[in-house]
Coordinates of C-alpha atoms and ligand atoms in Angstrom, one line a residue:
M1 CA 6.2 -12.1 14.2
R2 CA 7.1 -15.4 16.0
A3 CA 9.8 -17.6 14.4
G4 CA 8.5 -20.8 12.7
V5 CA 5.0 -19.5 11.8
R6 CA 3.9 -20.0 8.3
V7 CA 2.6 -16.8 6.7
V8 CA 0.9 -16.2 3.4
V9 CA 1.4 -12.8 1.7
T10 CA -1.0 -12.1 -1.1
G11 CA 0.4 -9.3 -3.4
G12 CA 3.7 -10.3 -2.0
A13 CA 5.6 -9.4 -5.2
G14 CA 4.4 -5.7 -5.1
F15 CA 6.0 -2.8 -3.5
L16 CA 4.6 -3.2 0.2
G17 CA 4.4 -7.0 -0.1
S18 CA 8.0 -7.4 -1.0
W19 CA 9.1 -5.3 2.0
L20 CA 6.7 -7.4 4.1
C21 CA 8.1 -10.7 2.8
R22 CA 11.7 -9.6 3.7
R23 CA 10.6 -8.5 7.2
L24 CA 8.8 -11.7 7.9
L25 CA 11.7 -13.8 6.7
A26 CA 14.1 -11.8 8.9
D27 CA 11.7 -12.6 11.9
G28 CA 12.2 -16.3 11.1
A29 CA 8.7 -16.9 9.5
D30 CA 8.2 -19.2 6.5
V31 CA 6.7 -17.0 3.8
V32 CA 4.4 -18.1 0.9
C33 CA 4.2 -15.1 -1.5
L34 CA 1.1 -15.4 -3.7
D35 CA 0.9 -12.9 -6.6
S36 CA -0.6 -12.8 -10.1
L37 CA 2.1 -10.2 -11.1
V38 CA -0.6 -8.0 -12.6
T39 CA 1.2 -4.9 -11.4
G40 CA 4.0 -6.5 -9.2
A41 CA 7.2 -8.1 -10.4
R42 CA 9.1 -11.2 -9.6
A43 CA 12.3 -9.1 -9.6
N44 CA 11.0 -7.6 -6.4
V45 CA 11.4 -10.8 -4.5
A46 CA 14.2 -12.4 -6.7
E47 CA 16.8 -12.3 -4.0
L48 CA 14.4 -14.1 -1.5
E49 CA 13.9 -17.1 -3.8
S50 CA 17.1 -18.8 -2.7
Q51 CA 16.1 -18.5 0.9
P52 CA 14.8 -21.8 2.4
G53 CA 11.8 -20.3 4.1
F54 CA 10.5 -18.6 1.0
T55 CA 8.0 -19.9 -1.7
F56 CA 6.7 -17.9 -4.6
V57 CA 3.3 -19.1 -6.0
E58 CA 2.0 -17.3 -9.2
A59 CA -1.8 -17.1 -8.8
D60 CA -4.8 -14.9 -9.1
V61 CA -6.7 -14.6 -5.8
C62 CA -9.9 -14.4 -7.9
D63 CA -9.5 -18.2 -8.5
P64 CA -10.0 -20.5 -5.5
I65 CA -6.7 -20.8 -3.6
A66 CA -5.2 -24.2 -3.6
L67 CA -2.5 -24.3 -1.0
D68 CA -1.5 -27.2 1.0
G69 CA -0.3 -27.3 4.6
P70 CA -0.9 -25.2 7.7
V71 CA -1.1 -21.4 7.5
D72 CA -0.9 -19.3 10.8
V73 CA -1.2 -15.8 9.3
V74 CA -2.5 -14.3 6.1
F75 CA -1.7 -10.8 5.0
H76 CA -4.0 -9.9 2.1
L77 CA -2.4 -7.2 0.1
A78 CA -3.3 -8.3 -3.4
S79 CA -5.0 -5.4 -5.1
V80 CA -4.3 -3.0 -7.9
A81 CA -3.3 -0.1 -5.9
S82 CA -2.5 3.0 -7.9
P83 CA -4.9 5.3 -10.0
V84 CA -3.0 4.6 -13.3
H85 CA -3.7 0.8 -12.9
Y86 CA -7.2 0.9 -11.4
L87 CA -8.5 3.2 -14.1
R88 CA -6.9 0.8 -16.7
L89 CA -8.3 -2.3 -14.9
P90 CA -11.6 -1.2 -13.2
L91 CA -13.5 -4.4 -13.3
E92 CA -10.4 -6.5 -12.2
T93 CA -9.9 -4.2 -9.3
L94 CA -13.6 -4.6 -8.1
R95 CA -13.3 -8.4 -8.6
T96 CA -10.1 -8.7 -6.7
G97 CA -11.6 -6.7 -3.8
S98 CA -14.7 -8.8 -3.7
V99 CA -14.2 -12.3 -5.1
G100 CA -10.5 -12.2 -4.4
T101 CA -10.9 -11.1 -0.7
T102 CA -13.6 -13.8 -0.2
N103 CA -11.3 -16.5 -1.5
V104 CA -8.5 -15.4 0.7
L105 CA -10.9 -15.3 3.7
D106 CA -11.9 -18.8 2.8
L107 CA -8.3 -19.8 3.0
A108 CA -8.0 -18.3 6.5
E109 CA -11.2 -20.1 7.6
R110 CA -10.0 -23.4 6.3
T111 CA -6.6 -23.1 8.0
G112 CA -7.6 -21.3 11.1
A113 CA -5.2 -18.5 10.3
R114 CA -5.2 -14.9 11.6
F115 CA -6.3 -12.7 8.6
L116 CA -5.2 -9.1 8.0
L117 CA -6.7 -7.0 5.3
A118 CA -4.6 -4.3 3.7
S119 CA -7.2 -1.6 3.4
T120 CA -6.7 2.0 2.6
S121 CA -7.2 5.6 3.6
E122 CA -9.2 5.9 0.4
V123 CA -12.2 4.3 2.3
Y124 CA -12.5 7.8 3.8
G125 CA -12.9 9.3 0.3
D126 CA -12.7 13.1 0.2
P127 CA -13.0 13.4 4.0
L128 CA -15.3 15.8 5.7
E129 CA -13.4 15.0 9.0
H130 CA -9.8 15.9 9.6
P131 CA -7.6 14.1 10.7
Q132 CA -9.4 10.9 9.9
H133 CA -10.1 8.7 12.9
E134 CA -11.2 5.0 12.3
S135 CA -14.7 6.0 13.5
Y136 CA -15.3 8.2 10.5
W137 CA -17.4 6.4 7.9
G138 CA -16.1 8.3 4.9
N139 CA -17.3 10.5 2.0
V140 CA -16.9 8.3 -1.2
N141 CA -18.5 8.9 -4.6
P142 CA -19.8 5.4 -5.3
I143 CA -20.0 5.8 -9.1
G144 CA -17.0 8.0 -9.9
P145 CA -13.8 6.7 -11.6
R146 CA -12.0 6.2 -8.4
S147 CA -14.9 4.3 -6.8
V148 CA -13.6 1.0 -8.4
Y149 CA -10.8 1.1 -5.9
D150 CA -12.5 2.9 -2.9
E151 CA -15.6 0.7 -3.0
A152 CA -13.7 -2.5 -3.7
K153 CA -11.7 -1.8 -0.4
R154 CA -15.0 -0.9 1.4
F155 CA -16.5 -4.2 0.2
A156 CA -13.4 -6.0 1.2
E157 CA -13.8 -4.4 4.7
A158 CA -17.4 -5.3 5.0
T159 CA -16.7 -8.9 3.9
T160 CA -13.7 -9.2 6.4
A161 CA -16.0 -7.9 9.3
A162 CA -18.8 -10.4 8.2
Y163 CA -16.4 -13.3 8.2
R164 CA -15.3 -12.4 11.7
R165 CA -19.0 -12.0 13.0
C166 CA -20.6 -14.9 11.1
R167 CA -17.7 -17.4 10.6
G168 CA -15.5 -16.8 13.6
V169 CA -12.5 -16.0 11.5
D170 CA -9.9 -14.1 13.4
T171 CA -9.6 -11.0 11.2
T172 CA -8.2 -7.5 11.4
I173 CA -8.1 -4.5 9.1
A174 CA -5.3 -2.0 8.5
R175 CA -6.3 1.3 6.8
I176 CA -2.8 2.1 5.2
F177 CA -2.1 5.8 4.2
N178 CA 0.3 6.9 1.5
T179 CA 3.5 4.9 1.8
Y180 CA 6.7 5.5 -0.1
G181 CA 10.2 4.1 -0.5
P182 CA 12.4 2.0 -2.7
R183 CA 10.7 -0.6 -5.1
M184 CA 7.7 1.6 -5.8
A185 CA 6.9 1.0 -9.4
L186 CA 8.2 3.9 -11.4
D187 CA 5.5 3.9 -14.0
D188 CA 2.3 4.0 -11.9
G189 CA 1.9 7.7 -11.5
R190 CA 2.2 7.8 -7.7
V191 CA 3.3 11.2 -6.6
V192 CA 6.8 10.5 -5.0
P193 CA 8.3 8.4 -7.9
A194 CA 6.7 10.7 -10.4
F195 CA 8.3 13.9 -8.9
V196 CA 11.7 12.2 -8.3
Q197 CA 11.9 11.0 -11.9
Q198 CA 10.8 14.4 -13.3
A199 CA 13.3 16.2 -11.1
L200 CA 16.2 13.8 -12.1
A201 CA 15.3 14.3 -15.9
G202 CA 15.2 18.1 -15.5
Q203 CA 11.6 18.0 -16.6
P204 CA 8.8 20.1 -15.0
L205 CA 7.2 18.6 -11.9
T206 CA 3.5 18.3 -12.6
V207 CA 1.5 19.3 -9.6
A208 CA -2.2 18.6 -9.8
G209 CA -4.6 21.5 -9.1
D210 CA -3.0 24.3 -7.0
G211 CA -1.0 21.8 -5.0
T212 CA -2.6 22.8 -1.7
Q213 CA -4.2 19.3 -1.3
T214 CA -2.4 17.4 1.5
R215 CA -0.8 13.9 1.8
S216 CA 0.8 12.2 4.7
L217 CA 3.7 10.1 3.7
C218 CA 5.0 7.0 5.6
W219 CA 8.2 5.3 5.1
V220 CA 7.6 1.8 3.8
E221 CA 9.5 -0.1 6.6
D222 CA 7.4 1.9 9.2
T223 CA 4.2 0.8 7.4
V224 CA 5.4 -2.8 7.4
D225 CA 6.2 -2.7 11.0
G226 CA 2.7 -1.4 11.8
L227 CA 1.2 -4.3 9.7
V228 CA 3.3 -6.8 11.6
R229 CA 2.4 -5.5 14.9
L230 CA -1.3 -5.4 14.0
A231 CA -1.3 -9.0 12.8
A232 CA 0.5 -10.1 16.1
S233 CA -2.1 -8.3 18.2
S234 CA -5.6 -9.4 19.0
S235 CA -7.3 -6.2 17.6
S236 CA -10.0 -6.6 15.1
G237 CA -9.3 -3.1 13.7
P238 CA -9.7 -1.1 11.7
V239 CA -6.4 0.6 12.6
N240 CA -5.0 3.5 10.7
I241 CA -1.3 3.0 9.8
G242 CA 0.2 6.2 8.4
A243 CA 2.3 9.2 9.2
E244 CA 0.7 12.2 10.9
D245 CA 3.1 14.7 9.3
E246 CA 0.9 16.4 6.6
T247 CA 2.5 17.9 3.6
T248 CA 0.9 19.7 0.7
V249 CA 1.6 18.3 -2.7
L250 CA 3.3 21.6 -3.6
E251 CA 5.6 21.4 -0.6
L252 CA 6.5 17.8 -1.5
A253 CA 7.4 18.8 -5.1
T254 CA 9.7 21.6 -3.9
T255 CA 11.3 19.4 -1.2
I256 CA 12.0 16.6 -3.8
R257 CA 13.3 19.2 -6.3
R258 CA 15.8 20.4 -3.6
L259 CA 16.9 16.9 -2.6
V260 CA 17.6 16.0 -6.2
G261 CA 19.4 19.3 -6.7
S262 CA 17.3 20.1 -9.8
T263 CA 16.3 23.4 -11.4
S264 CA 13.0 22.0 -12.8
S265 CA 10.0 24.2 -13.0
I266 CA 6.7 23.4 -11.5
D267 CA 3.8 22.9 -13.8
F268 CA 0.1 22.9 -12.6
V269 CA -2.1 20.4 -14.3
P270 CA -5.9 19.7 -13.8
L271 CA -6.9 17.9 -10.7
P272 CA -8.3 14.4 -11.3
Q273 CA -11.9 13.8 -10.5
D274 CA -12.6 13.2 -6.9
D275 CA -9.0 13.7 -5.8
P276 CA -9.1 13.8 -2.0
R277 CA -8.3 17.4 -0.7
L278 CA -7.1 16.3 2.7
R279 CA -5.3 13.1 4.0
C280 CA -4.0 12.8 7.4
P281 CA -4.5 9.9 9.9
D282 CA -5.3 10.0 13.4
I283 CA -3.0 7.3 14.8
T284 CA -4.1 7.3 18.5
E285 CA -5.4 3.7 18.1
A286 CA -2.1 2.4 16.6
M287 CA 0.0 4.1 19.2
G288 CA -2.2 2.9 22.1
L289 CA -2.9 -0.7 20.9
L290 CA 0.2 -1.5 19.0
G291 CA 2.9 0.8 20.5
W292 CA 3.4 1.9 17.0
A293 CA 4.3 5.2 15.4
P294 CA 6.3 6.1 12.3
R295 CA 10.1 6.7 13.0
M296 CA 11.6 7.7 9.7
P297 CA 12.0 11.5 9.2
L298 CA 10.4 12.5 5.8
E299 CA 13.4 14.1 4.2
Q300 CA 15.6 11.1 5.2
G301 CA 13.2 8.7 3.7
L302 CA 12.8 10.8 0.5
S303 CA 16.6 11.0 0.1
A304 CA 16.9 7.3 0.4
T305 CA 14.1 7.0 -2.3
V306 CA 15.8 9.5 -4.6
D307 CA 19.1 7.4 -4.2
W308 CA 17.2 4.3 -5.2
V309 CA 15.4 5.8 -8.1
R310 CA 18.7 7.3 -9.4
E311 CA 20.4 3.9 -9.1
R312 CA 17.4 2.2 -10.8
L313 CA 17.3 4.6 -13.7
G314 CA 21.0 4.2 -14.1
A315 CA 20.7 0.4 -14.3
D316 CA 17.9 0.7 -16.7
L317 CA 19.9 3.0 -18.9
D318 CA 22.9 0.6 -18.7
R319 CA 20.5 -2.1 -20.1
Q320 CA 19.4 -0.1 -23.1
P321 CA 21.0 -1.2 -26.4
A322 CA 23.9 1.1 -27.6
Ligands
LIG1 N1 1.4 1.9 -1.1 C1 0.5 2.6 -0.5 O1 0.7 3.8 -0.3 C2 -0.9 2.0 0.0 C3 -1.7 2.7 0.6 C4 -2.9 2.2 1.1 C5 -3.2 0.9 0.8 N2 -2.3 0.1 0.1 C6 -2.7 -1.2 -0.1 O2 -1.5 -2.1 0.1 C7 -1.5 -3.1 -0.8 C8 -0.2 -3.2 -1.6 O3 -0.1 -2.0 -2.3 P1 1.3 -1.7 -3.2 O4 1.5 -0.3 -3.0 O5 2.4 -2.6 -2.7 O6 0.8 -2.0 -4.6 P2 1.5 -2.9 -5.7 O7 0.7 -2.7 -6.9 O8 3.0 -2.6 -5.7 O9 1.2 -4.4 -5.1 C9 0.1 -5.0 -5.3 C10 0.3 -6.5 -5.6 O10 -0.9 -7.3 -5.7 C11 -0.8 -8.1 -6.9 N3 -2.2 -8.3 -7.3 C12 -3.1 -7.4 -7.7 N4 -4.3 -8.1 -8.1 C13 -4.1 -9.5 -7.8 C14 -4.8 -10.6 -7.8 N5 -6.1 -10.6 -8.3 N6 -4.3 -11.8 -7.5 C15 -3.1 -11.8 -7.1 N7 -2.2 -10.8 -7.0 C16 -2.7 -9.5 -7.3 C17 -0.1 -7.3 -7.9 O11 0.6 -8.1 -8.9 C18 1.0 -6.6 -7.0 O12 2.2 -7.4 -6.8 C19 -2.8 -3.0 -1.8 O13 -3.8 -3.8 -1.3 C20 -3.1 -1.5 -1.6 O14 -4.4 -1.3 -1.8 C21 -1.1 0.6 -0.3

């Protein structure tokens, strides 16, 4: 990202958003982090608040966005993102994907900014094509419990494409696959922090189904680099951003158990409804258009995440009253 540009990051106090804000500030951009804190935390950006180029605005993107001054780029990440939260907040999730995305696109139109939508591999649903290329239209149950997230993102993609076609807004779409790393919320049920915490506590690692379903896990700084490169390109997307190394959920559990040095058992629990069986991106587009591919080896990234969770839990324990 060019130094001196003014960038708005919606959802900037979340996991991915907080890494993106750091990266953009390091590149020399001015960053406005806009977040309702529904699942994010001010603590994720606390150390950025003293930096001159950083502004935090507490706001819900479902309300019209009142922001003065020029904007060069908008990264629209605001969305409830994990099953625990979107099953708890189904209507809010749909509203953020629809009304919220429209409001953020209006901001981009008003200011002439480049707009990047953080979409998701979940638009492919339980895919019938493997690996998933951007040309695949997906296999989504439109009324199942997960649909509030999947369809909100599909609506957000459709709105983004329509603003490009009909209003001339310079938009692009990133389809992000599972991303992991420090600052993931520890309580939102995502598979990496869940396994790490269970292993550290010596509790059974709870694997859904028989664990043969696959996920492709990308280190957070690699994902963020992909988003920045896509925003800096002229591509309208969609472009898959994710790691090609596919791992089964059971392999992931045993790897994390080994890295933690735990003797926890593995417990098999029922598979959630409409859980995707296969998840692996085709990243030919990202490699060709953006010169991007993930760099962090999985075990190294998982080790760094284990260290962070260990430190974080230690700090939380220190804060408990004696
Ligand atoms: N982390 C992943 O593996 C992954 C994969 C695919 C797509 N994504 C997408 O990337 C984005 C960020 O995900 P994350 O993992 O950092 O999740 P996160 O929950 O940590 O961050 C989302 C942020 O958006 C904010 N937010 C939600 N609704 C809002 C609203 N109406 N107005 C303003 N702020 C709002 C939350 O408070 C939070 O800070 C999401 O759009 C998500 O769908 C993430």
